[in-house]
Coordinates of C-alpha atoms and ligand atoms in Angstrom, one line a residue:
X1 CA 0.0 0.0 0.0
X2 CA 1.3 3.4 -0.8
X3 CA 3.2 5.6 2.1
X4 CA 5.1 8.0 3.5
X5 CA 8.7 7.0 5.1
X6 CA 9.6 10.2 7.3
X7 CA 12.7 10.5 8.7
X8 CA 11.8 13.4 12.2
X9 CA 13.9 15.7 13.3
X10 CA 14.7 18.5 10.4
X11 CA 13.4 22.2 10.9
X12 CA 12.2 23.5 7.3
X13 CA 13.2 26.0 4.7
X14 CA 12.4 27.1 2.2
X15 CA 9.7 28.0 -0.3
X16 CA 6.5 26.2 -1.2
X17 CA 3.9 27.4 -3.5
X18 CA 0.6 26.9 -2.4
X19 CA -2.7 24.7 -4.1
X20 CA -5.7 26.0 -5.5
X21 CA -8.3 25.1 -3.3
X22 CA -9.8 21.7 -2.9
X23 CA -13.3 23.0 -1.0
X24 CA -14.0 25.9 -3.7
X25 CA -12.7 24.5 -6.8
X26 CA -15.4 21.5 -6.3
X27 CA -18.9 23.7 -6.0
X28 CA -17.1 25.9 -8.7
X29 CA -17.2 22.9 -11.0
X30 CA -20.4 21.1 -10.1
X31 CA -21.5 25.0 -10.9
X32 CA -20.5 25.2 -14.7
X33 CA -23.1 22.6 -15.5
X34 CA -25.9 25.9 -14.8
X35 CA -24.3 27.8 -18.0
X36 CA -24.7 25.1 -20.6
X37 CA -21.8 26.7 -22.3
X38 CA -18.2 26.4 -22.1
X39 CA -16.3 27.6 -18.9
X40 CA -12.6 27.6 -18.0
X41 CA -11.9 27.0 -14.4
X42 CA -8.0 28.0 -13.7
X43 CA -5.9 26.9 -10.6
X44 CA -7.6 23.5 -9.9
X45 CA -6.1 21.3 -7.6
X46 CA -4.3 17.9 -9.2
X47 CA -6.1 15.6 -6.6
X48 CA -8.2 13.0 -6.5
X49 CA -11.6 14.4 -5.3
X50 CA -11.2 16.7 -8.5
X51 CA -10.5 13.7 -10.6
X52 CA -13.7 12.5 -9.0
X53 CA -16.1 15.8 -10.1
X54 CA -14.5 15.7 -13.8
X55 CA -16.0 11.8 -13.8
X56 CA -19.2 12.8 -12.7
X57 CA -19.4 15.6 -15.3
X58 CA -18.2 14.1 -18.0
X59 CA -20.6 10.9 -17.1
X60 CA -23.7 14.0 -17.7
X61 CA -22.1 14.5 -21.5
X62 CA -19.7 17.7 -20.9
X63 CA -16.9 18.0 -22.8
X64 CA -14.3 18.5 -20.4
X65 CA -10.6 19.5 -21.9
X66 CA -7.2 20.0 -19.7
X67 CA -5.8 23.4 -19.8
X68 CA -2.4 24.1 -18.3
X69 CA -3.8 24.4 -15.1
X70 CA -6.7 23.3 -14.9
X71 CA -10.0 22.5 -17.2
X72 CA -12.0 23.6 -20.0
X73 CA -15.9 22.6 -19.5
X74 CA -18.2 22.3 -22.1
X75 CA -21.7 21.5 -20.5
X76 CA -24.2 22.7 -23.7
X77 CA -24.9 18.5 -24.3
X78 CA -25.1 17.6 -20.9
X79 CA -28.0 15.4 -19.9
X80 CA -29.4 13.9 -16.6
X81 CA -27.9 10.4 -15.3
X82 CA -28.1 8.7 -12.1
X83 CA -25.4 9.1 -10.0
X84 CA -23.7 6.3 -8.2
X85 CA -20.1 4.7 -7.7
X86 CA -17.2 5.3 -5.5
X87 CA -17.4 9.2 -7.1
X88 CA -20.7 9.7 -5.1
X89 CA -20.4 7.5 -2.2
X90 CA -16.7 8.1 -1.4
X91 CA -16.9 11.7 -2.2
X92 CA -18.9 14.1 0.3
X93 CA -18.3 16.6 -2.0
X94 CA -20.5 15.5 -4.9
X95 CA -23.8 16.5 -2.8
X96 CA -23.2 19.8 -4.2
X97 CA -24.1 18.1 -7.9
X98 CA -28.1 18.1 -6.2
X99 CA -28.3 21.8 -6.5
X100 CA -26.5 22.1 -10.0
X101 CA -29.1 19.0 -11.2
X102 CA -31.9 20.8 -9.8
X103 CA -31.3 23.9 -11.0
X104 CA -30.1 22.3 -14.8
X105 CA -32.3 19.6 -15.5
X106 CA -35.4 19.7 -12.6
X107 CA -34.3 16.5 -11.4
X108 CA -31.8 14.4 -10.0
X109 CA -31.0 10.5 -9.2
X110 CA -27.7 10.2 -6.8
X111 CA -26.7 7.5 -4.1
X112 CA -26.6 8.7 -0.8
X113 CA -23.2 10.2 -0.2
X114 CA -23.2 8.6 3.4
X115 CA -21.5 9.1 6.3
X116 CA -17.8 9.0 6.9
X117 CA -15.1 8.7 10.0
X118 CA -15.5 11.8 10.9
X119 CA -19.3 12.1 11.3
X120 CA -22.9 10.3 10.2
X121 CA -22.8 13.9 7.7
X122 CA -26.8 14.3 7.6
X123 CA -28.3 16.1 4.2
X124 CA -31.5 17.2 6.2
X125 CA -30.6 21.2 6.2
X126 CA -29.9 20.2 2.3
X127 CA -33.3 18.6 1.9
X128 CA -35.4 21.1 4.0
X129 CA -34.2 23.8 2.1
X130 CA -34.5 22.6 -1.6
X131 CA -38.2 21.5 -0.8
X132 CA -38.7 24.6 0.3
X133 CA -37.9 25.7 -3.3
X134 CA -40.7 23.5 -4.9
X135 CA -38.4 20.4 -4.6
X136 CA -40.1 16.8 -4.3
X137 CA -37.4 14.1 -2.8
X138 CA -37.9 10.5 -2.3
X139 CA -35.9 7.7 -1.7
X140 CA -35.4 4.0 -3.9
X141 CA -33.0 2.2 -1.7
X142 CA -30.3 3.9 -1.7
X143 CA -30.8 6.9 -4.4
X144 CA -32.1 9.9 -3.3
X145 CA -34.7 11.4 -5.8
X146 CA -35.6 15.0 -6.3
X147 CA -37.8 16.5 -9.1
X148 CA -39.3 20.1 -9.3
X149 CA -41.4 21.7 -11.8
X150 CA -39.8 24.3 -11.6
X151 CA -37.5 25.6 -8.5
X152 CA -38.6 29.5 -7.1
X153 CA -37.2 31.4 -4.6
X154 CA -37.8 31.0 -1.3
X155 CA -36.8 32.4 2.2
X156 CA -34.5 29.8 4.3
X157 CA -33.2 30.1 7.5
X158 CA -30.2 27.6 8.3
X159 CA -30.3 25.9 11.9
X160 CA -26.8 25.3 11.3
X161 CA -24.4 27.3 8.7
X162 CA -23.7 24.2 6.8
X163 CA -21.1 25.1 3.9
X164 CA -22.0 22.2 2.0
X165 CA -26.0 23.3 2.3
X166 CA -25.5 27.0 1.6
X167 CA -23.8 25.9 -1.4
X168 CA -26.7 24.2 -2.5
X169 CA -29.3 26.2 -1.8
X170 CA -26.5 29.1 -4.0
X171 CA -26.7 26.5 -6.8
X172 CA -30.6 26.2 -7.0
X173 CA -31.1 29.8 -6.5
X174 CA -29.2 31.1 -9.2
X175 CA -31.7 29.8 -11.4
X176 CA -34.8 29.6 -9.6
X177 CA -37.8 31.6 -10.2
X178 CA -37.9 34.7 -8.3
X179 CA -35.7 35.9 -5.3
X180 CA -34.1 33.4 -2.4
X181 CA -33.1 34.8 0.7
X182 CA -30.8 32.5 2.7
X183 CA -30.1 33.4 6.5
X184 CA -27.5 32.0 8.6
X185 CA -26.0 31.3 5.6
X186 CA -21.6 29.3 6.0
X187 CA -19.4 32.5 5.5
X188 CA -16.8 30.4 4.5
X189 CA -14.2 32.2 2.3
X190 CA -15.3 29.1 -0.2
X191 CA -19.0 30.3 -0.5
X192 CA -17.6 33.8 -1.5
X193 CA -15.5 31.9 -4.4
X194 CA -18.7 30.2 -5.5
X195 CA -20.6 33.3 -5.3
X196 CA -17.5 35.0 -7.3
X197 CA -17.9 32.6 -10.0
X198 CA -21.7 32.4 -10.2
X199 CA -21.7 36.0 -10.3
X200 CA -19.2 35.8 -13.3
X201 CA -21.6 33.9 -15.4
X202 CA -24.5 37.0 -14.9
X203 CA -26.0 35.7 -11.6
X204 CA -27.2 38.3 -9.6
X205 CA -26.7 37.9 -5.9
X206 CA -26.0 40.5 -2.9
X207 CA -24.9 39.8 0.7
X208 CA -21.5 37.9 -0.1
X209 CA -19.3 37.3 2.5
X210 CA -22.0 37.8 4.9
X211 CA -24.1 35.5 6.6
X212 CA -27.4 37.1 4.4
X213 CA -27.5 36.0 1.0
X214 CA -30.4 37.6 -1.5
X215 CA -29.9 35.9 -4.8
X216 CA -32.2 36.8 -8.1
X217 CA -32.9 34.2 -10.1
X218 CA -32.0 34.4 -14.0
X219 CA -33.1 32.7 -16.7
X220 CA -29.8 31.7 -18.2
X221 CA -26.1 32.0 -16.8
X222 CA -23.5 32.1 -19.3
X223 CA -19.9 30.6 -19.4
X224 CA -16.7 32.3 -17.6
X225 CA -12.8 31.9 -16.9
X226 CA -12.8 31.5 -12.9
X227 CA -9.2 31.2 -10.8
X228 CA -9.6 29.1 -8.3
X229 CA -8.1 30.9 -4.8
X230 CA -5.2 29.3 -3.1
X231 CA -5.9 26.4 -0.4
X232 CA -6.2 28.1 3.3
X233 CA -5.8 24.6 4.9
X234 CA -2.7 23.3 2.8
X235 CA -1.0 26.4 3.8
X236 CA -2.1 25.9 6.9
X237 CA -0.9 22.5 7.2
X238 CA 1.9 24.0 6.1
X239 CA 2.1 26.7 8.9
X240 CA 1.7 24.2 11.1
X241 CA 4.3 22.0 10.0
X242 CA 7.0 24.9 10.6
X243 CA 5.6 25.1 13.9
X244 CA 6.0 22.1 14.8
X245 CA 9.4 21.6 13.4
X246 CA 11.1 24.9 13.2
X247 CA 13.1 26.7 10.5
X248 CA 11.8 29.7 7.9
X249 CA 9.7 29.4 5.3
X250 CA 7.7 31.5 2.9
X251 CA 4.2 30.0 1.8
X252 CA 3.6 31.4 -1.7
X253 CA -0.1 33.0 -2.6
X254 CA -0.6 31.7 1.1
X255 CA -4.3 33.2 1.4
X256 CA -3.2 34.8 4.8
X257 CA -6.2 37.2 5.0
X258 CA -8.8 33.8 5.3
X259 CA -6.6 32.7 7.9
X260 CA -6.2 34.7 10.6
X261 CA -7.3 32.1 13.5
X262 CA -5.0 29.7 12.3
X263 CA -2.1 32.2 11.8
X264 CA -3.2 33.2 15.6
X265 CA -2.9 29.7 17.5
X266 CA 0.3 29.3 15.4
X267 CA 1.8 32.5 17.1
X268 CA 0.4 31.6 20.2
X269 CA 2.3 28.3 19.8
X270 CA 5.1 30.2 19.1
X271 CA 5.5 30.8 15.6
X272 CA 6.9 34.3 13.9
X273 CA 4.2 35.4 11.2
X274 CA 4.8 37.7 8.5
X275 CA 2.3 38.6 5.6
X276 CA 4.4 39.2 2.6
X277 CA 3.1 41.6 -0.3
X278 CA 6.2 41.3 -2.5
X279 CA 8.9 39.3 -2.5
X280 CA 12.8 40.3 -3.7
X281 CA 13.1 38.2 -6.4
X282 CA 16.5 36.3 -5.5
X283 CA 18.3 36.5 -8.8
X284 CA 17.7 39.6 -10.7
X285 CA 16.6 41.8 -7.6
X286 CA 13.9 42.9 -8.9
X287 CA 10.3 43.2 -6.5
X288 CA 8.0 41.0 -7.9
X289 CA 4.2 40.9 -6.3
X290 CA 3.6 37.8 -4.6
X291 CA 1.2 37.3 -1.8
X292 CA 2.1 35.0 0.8
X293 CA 3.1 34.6 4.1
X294 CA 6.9 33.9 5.7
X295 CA 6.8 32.0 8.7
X296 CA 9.5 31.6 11.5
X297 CA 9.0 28.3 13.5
X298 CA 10.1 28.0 17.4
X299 CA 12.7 25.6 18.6
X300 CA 9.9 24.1 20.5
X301 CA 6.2 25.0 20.1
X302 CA 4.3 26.0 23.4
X303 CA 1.0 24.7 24.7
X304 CA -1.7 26.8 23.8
X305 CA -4.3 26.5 26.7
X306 CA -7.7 25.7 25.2
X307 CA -8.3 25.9 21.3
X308 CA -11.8 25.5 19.5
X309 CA -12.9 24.6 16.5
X310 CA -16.2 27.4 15.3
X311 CA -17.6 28.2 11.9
X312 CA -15.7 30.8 9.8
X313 CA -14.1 33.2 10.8
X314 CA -13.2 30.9 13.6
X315 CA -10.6 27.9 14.0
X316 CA -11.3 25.7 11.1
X317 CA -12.6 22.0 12.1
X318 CA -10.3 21.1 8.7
X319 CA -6.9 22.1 11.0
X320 CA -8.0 20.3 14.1
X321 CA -6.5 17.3 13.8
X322 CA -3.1 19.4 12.7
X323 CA -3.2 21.3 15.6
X324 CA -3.4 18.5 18.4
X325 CA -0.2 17.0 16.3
X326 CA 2.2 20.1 16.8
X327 CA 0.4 20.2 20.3
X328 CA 1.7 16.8 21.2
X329 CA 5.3 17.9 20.7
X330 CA 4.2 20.9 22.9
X331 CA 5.8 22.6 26.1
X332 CA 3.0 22.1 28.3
X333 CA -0.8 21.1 28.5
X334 CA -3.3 22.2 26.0
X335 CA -6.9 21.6 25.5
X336 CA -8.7 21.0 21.7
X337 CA -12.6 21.2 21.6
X338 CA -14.3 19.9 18.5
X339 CA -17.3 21.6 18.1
X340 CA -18.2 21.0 14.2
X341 CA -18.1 17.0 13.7
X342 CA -19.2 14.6 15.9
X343 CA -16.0 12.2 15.4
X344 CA -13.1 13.9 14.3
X345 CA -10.8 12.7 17.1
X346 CA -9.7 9.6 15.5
X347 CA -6.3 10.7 15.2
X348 CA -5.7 10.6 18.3
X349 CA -5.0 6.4 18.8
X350 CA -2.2 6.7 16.0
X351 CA -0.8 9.9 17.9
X352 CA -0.5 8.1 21.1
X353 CA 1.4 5.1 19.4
X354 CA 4.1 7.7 18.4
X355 CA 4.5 8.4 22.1
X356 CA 2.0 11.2 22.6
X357 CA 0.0 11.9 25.8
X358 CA -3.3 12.7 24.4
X359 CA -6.5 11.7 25.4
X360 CA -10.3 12.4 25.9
X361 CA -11.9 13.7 28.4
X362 CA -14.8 13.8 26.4
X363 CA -16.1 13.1 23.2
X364 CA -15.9 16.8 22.4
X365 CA -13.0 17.3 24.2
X366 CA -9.1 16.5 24.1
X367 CA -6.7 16.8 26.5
X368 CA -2.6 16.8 25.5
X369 CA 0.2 17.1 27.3
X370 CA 3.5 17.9 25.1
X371 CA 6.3 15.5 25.3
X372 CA 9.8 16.8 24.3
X373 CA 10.0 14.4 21.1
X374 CA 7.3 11.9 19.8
X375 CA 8.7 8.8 18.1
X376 CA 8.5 7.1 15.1
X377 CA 5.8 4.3 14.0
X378 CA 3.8 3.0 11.8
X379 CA 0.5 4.6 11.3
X380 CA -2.7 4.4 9.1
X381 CA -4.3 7.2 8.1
X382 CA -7.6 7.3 8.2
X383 CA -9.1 10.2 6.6
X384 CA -8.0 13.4 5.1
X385 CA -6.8 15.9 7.6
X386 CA -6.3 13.2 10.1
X387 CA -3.4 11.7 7.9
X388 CA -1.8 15.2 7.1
X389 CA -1.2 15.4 10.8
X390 CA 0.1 12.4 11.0
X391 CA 2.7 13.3 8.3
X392 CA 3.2 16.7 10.9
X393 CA 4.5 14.1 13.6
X394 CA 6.0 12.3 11.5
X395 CA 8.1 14.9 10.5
X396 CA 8.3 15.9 14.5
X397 CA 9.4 12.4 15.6
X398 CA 12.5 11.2 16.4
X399 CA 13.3 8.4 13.9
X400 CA 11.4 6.8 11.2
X401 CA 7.2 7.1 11.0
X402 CA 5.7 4.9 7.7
X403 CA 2.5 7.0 7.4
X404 CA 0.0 4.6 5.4
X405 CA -3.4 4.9 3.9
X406 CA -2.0 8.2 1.7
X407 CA -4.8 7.7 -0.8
X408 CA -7.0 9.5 2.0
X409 CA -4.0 12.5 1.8
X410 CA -4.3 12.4 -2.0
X411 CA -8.1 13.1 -2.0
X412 CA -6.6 17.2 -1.0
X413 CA -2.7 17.7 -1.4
X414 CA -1.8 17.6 -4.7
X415 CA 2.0 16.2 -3.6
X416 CA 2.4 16.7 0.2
X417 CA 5.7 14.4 0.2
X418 CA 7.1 17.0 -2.6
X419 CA 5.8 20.1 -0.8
X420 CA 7.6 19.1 2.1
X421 CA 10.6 17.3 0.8
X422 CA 11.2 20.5 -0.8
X423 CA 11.4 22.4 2.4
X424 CA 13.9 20.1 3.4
X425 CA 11.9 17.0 5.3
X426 CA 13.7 14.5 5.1
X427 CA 10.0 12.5 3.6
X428 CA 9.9 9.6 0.4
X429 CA 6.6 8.3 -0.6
X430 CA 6.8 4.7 -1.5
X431 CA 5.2 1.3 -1.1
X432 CA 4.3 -0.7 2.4
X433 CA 3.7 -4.0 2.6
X434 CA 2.4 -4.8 5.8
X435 CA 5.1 -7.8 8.2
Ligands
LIG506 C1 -17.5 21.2 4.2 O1 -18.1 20.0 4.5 C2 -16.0 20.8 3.8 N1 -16.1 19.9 2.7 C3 -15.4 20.1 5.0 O2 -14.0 19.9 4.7 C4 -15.4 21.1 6.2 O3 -14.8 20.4 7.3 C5 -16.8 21.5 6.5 O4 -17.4 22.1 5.4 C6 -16.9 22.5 7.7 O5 -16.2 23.6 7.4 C7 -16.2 20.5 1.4 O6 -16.3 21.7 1.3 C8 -16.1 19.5 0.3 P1 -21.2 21.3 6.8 P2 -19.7 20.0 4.7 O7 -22.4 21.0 6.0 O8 -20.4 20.9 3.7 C9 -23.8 19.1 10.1 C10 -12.1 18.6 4.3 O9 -11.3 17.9 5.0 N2 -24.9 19.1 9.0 O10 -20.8 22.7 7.1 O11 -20.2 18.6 4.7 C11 -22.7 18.1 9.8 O12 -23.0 16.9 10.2 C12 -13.6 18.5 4.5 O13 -11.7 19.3 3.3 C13 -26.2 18.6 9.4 O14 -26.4 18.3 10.5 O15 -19.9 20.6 6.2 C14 -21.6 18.7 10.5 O16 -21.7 18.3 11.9 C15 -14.0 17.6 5.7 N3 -27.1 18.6 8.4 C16 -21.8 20.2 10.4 O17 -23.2 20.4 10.1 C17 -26.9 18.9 7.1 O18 -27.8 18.9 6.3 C18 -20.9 20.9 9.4 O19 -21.3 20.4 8.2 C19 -25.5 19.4 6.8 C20 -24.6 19.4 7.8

């Protein structure tokens, strides 16, 4: 099975450019099926749940063409087909194709995305809201049904500001006879870049950024070029992982201004942040603008007291599992409240087999006390984030880690082993057969 062989121990330098982002690249996808005519979506992650989202589109009829750096979608012959497979199960992120069906073709047949490690992931703010907006929804086995004769506007109030519901209820809108007003809407800096595209391709909709959407519903959106914005949790994985280890390095077109609660916790932990506007360019000395955000990491991070995970602006769930990693190797006791997903402390069991003293005190609720070095195993990963931190102690221990299960690390980093290889880890990604 593929993994990562890390060998602990090496403080980083260097520079490292930073991913498009996984979480808005995906909705912006799903969303060029509303135009029926060609879009080009630029700065799209090389990773697997992409890979995924191009299957499912082309599987509808679009013509979907590589461009250097990312895709060229034609949706004008798209047509509606169930939707099943690994793409939909094994892929959260293909709910947001219910909106974009909806809205497209008035009806749509998918498997239930289901639940994963990290939480039973209900669709019932999803549901609720869509049927609000003259959606009917049944259920054959396991594929969810929904047909409309039309979808109108509707006013919704979230219970919860779901990201992956707002984006749905976005998608539906858009198109939707009349005017949708969404309160509690997910201010997530990936709604904004949904809302950025949809409002390229003539959609009219006011409140962005805000927690109030008002969206007008057109007739017809038309096709656009859309950049996809850099990847706030890759760089801050990558924050992280200069925090935990030490060194100096610069994380280029780091989105710094999405991520001010994890740039805080790293400071408290004892990182030196700097947002960088322009950058000296080595050779020829000349300034060249480029965003990012240079980062000095502390011999030894310090315990941070009680951290939270919150909705947006807040500490991102997505860095949770990061955070109790460079916690672990920590100068005192800290304290890591999940707040967003009802299991997303599974990391926790491979953490302690590398020597750290971390536990529950309840299922909300983790309690770690740093040790001066964690030590090298071998560890599964077992879902997204919780394998990137694993790959953080890794790169913290003493000795070697084999970090397996990397498929689940592919499904976001384009090449976390390069990233950090080229910051000086001392990281090769390889094979595993199990003794
Ligand atoms: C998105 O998931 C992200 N995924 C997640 O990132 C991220 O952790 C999450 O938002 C929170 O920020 C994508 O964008 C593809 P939610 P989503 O709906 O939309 C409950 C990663 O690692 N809920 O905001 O599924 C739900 O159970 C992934 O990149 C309902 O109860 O998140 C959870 O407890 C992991 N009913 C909470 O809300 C619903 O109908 C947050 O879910 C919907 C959600």
């Amino acid at each position: 099975m593929k993994a990562f062989h890390i060998y602990g121990g090496v403080p980083l330098q260097g520079k490292v450019r930073i991913q498009g982002s996984k979480n808005a690249a995906l909705p912006v996808l799903a969303a060029t099926l509303l135009t029926g005519e060609d879009c080009t979506i630029r700065n799209c992650p090389q990773i697997t749940d992409v890979e995924h989202m191009i299957c499912l589109l082309k599987n509808l009829g679009c013509r979907v063409r590589h461009v250097s750096d990312g895709y060229r979608i034609d949706s004008a012959c798209a047509k509606p087909h169930d939707m099943s497979g690994e793409a939909i199960t094994g892929m959260r992120s293909s709910l947001c194709m219910l909106g974009a069906m909806l809205a497209r073709f008035h009806e749509v047949r998918m498997e239930h995305p289901g639940g994963c490690v990290i939480g039973e992931r209900p669709i019932d703010l999803h549901l609720k809201a869509l049927a609000k907006m003259g959606v009917t929804f049944s259920q054959e086995e396991r594929v969810l049904v929904g047909r409309t004769n039309g979808l109108h506007g509707a006013q919704i109030a979230l219970a919860f500001p779901s990201v992956g519901a707002t984006e749905n209820i976005l998608l539906a809108a858009v198109l939707a006879d009349g005017e949708t007003c969404i309160q509690n809407a997910a201010r997530e800096p990936e709604i904004e870049a949904l809302c950025c595209f949809l409002t390229s391709c003539g959609a009219q909709i006011e409140g962005v950024g805000t927690d109030r959407l008002r969206i007008q519903g057109c007739k017809t959106l038309h096709g656009a070029v859309f950049t996809v914005p850099a990847d706030r949790i890759v760089a801050g994985t990558y924050l992280f992982a200069c925090t935990g280890c030490g060194g100096e390095v610069f994380l280029e077109q780091a989105p710094w201004e999405q991520m001010q609660a994890v740039i805080a916790l790293a400071e408290q932990m004892g990182a030196v942040c700097q947002v960088c506007r322009d950058v000296r360019c080595a050779g020829c000395g000349f300034s060249e603008t480029c965003a990012g955000l240079y980062v000095q990491g502390p011999d030894r991070p310090r315990a941070v007291g009680r951290v939270q995970t919150s909705v947006y602006p807040g500490f991102p769930t997505d860095m949770q599992s990061m955070a109790l990693a460079v916690l672990a190797g920590a100068d005192g006791e800290s304290v890591v409240q999940e707040t967003i997903f009802e299991n997303r402390f599974r990391v926790i069991e491979p953490l302690r087999k590398m020597g750290a003293d971390v536990r529950l005190r309840s299922s909300s609720e983790a309690v770690v006390r740093g040790v001066p070095r964690l030590s090298g195993a071998q560890v599964e990963a077992g879902e997204l984030r919780g394998g990137a931190a694993l790959v953080l102690a890794g790169l913290m221990a003493r000795g070697e880690t084999v970090v397996t299960g990397c498929d689940y690390i592919g499904r976001g980093y384009e090449n976390i082993g390069k990233d950090l290889k080229n910051l000086g880890a001392r990281i090769v990604s390889g094979y595993f057969t199990k003794t």
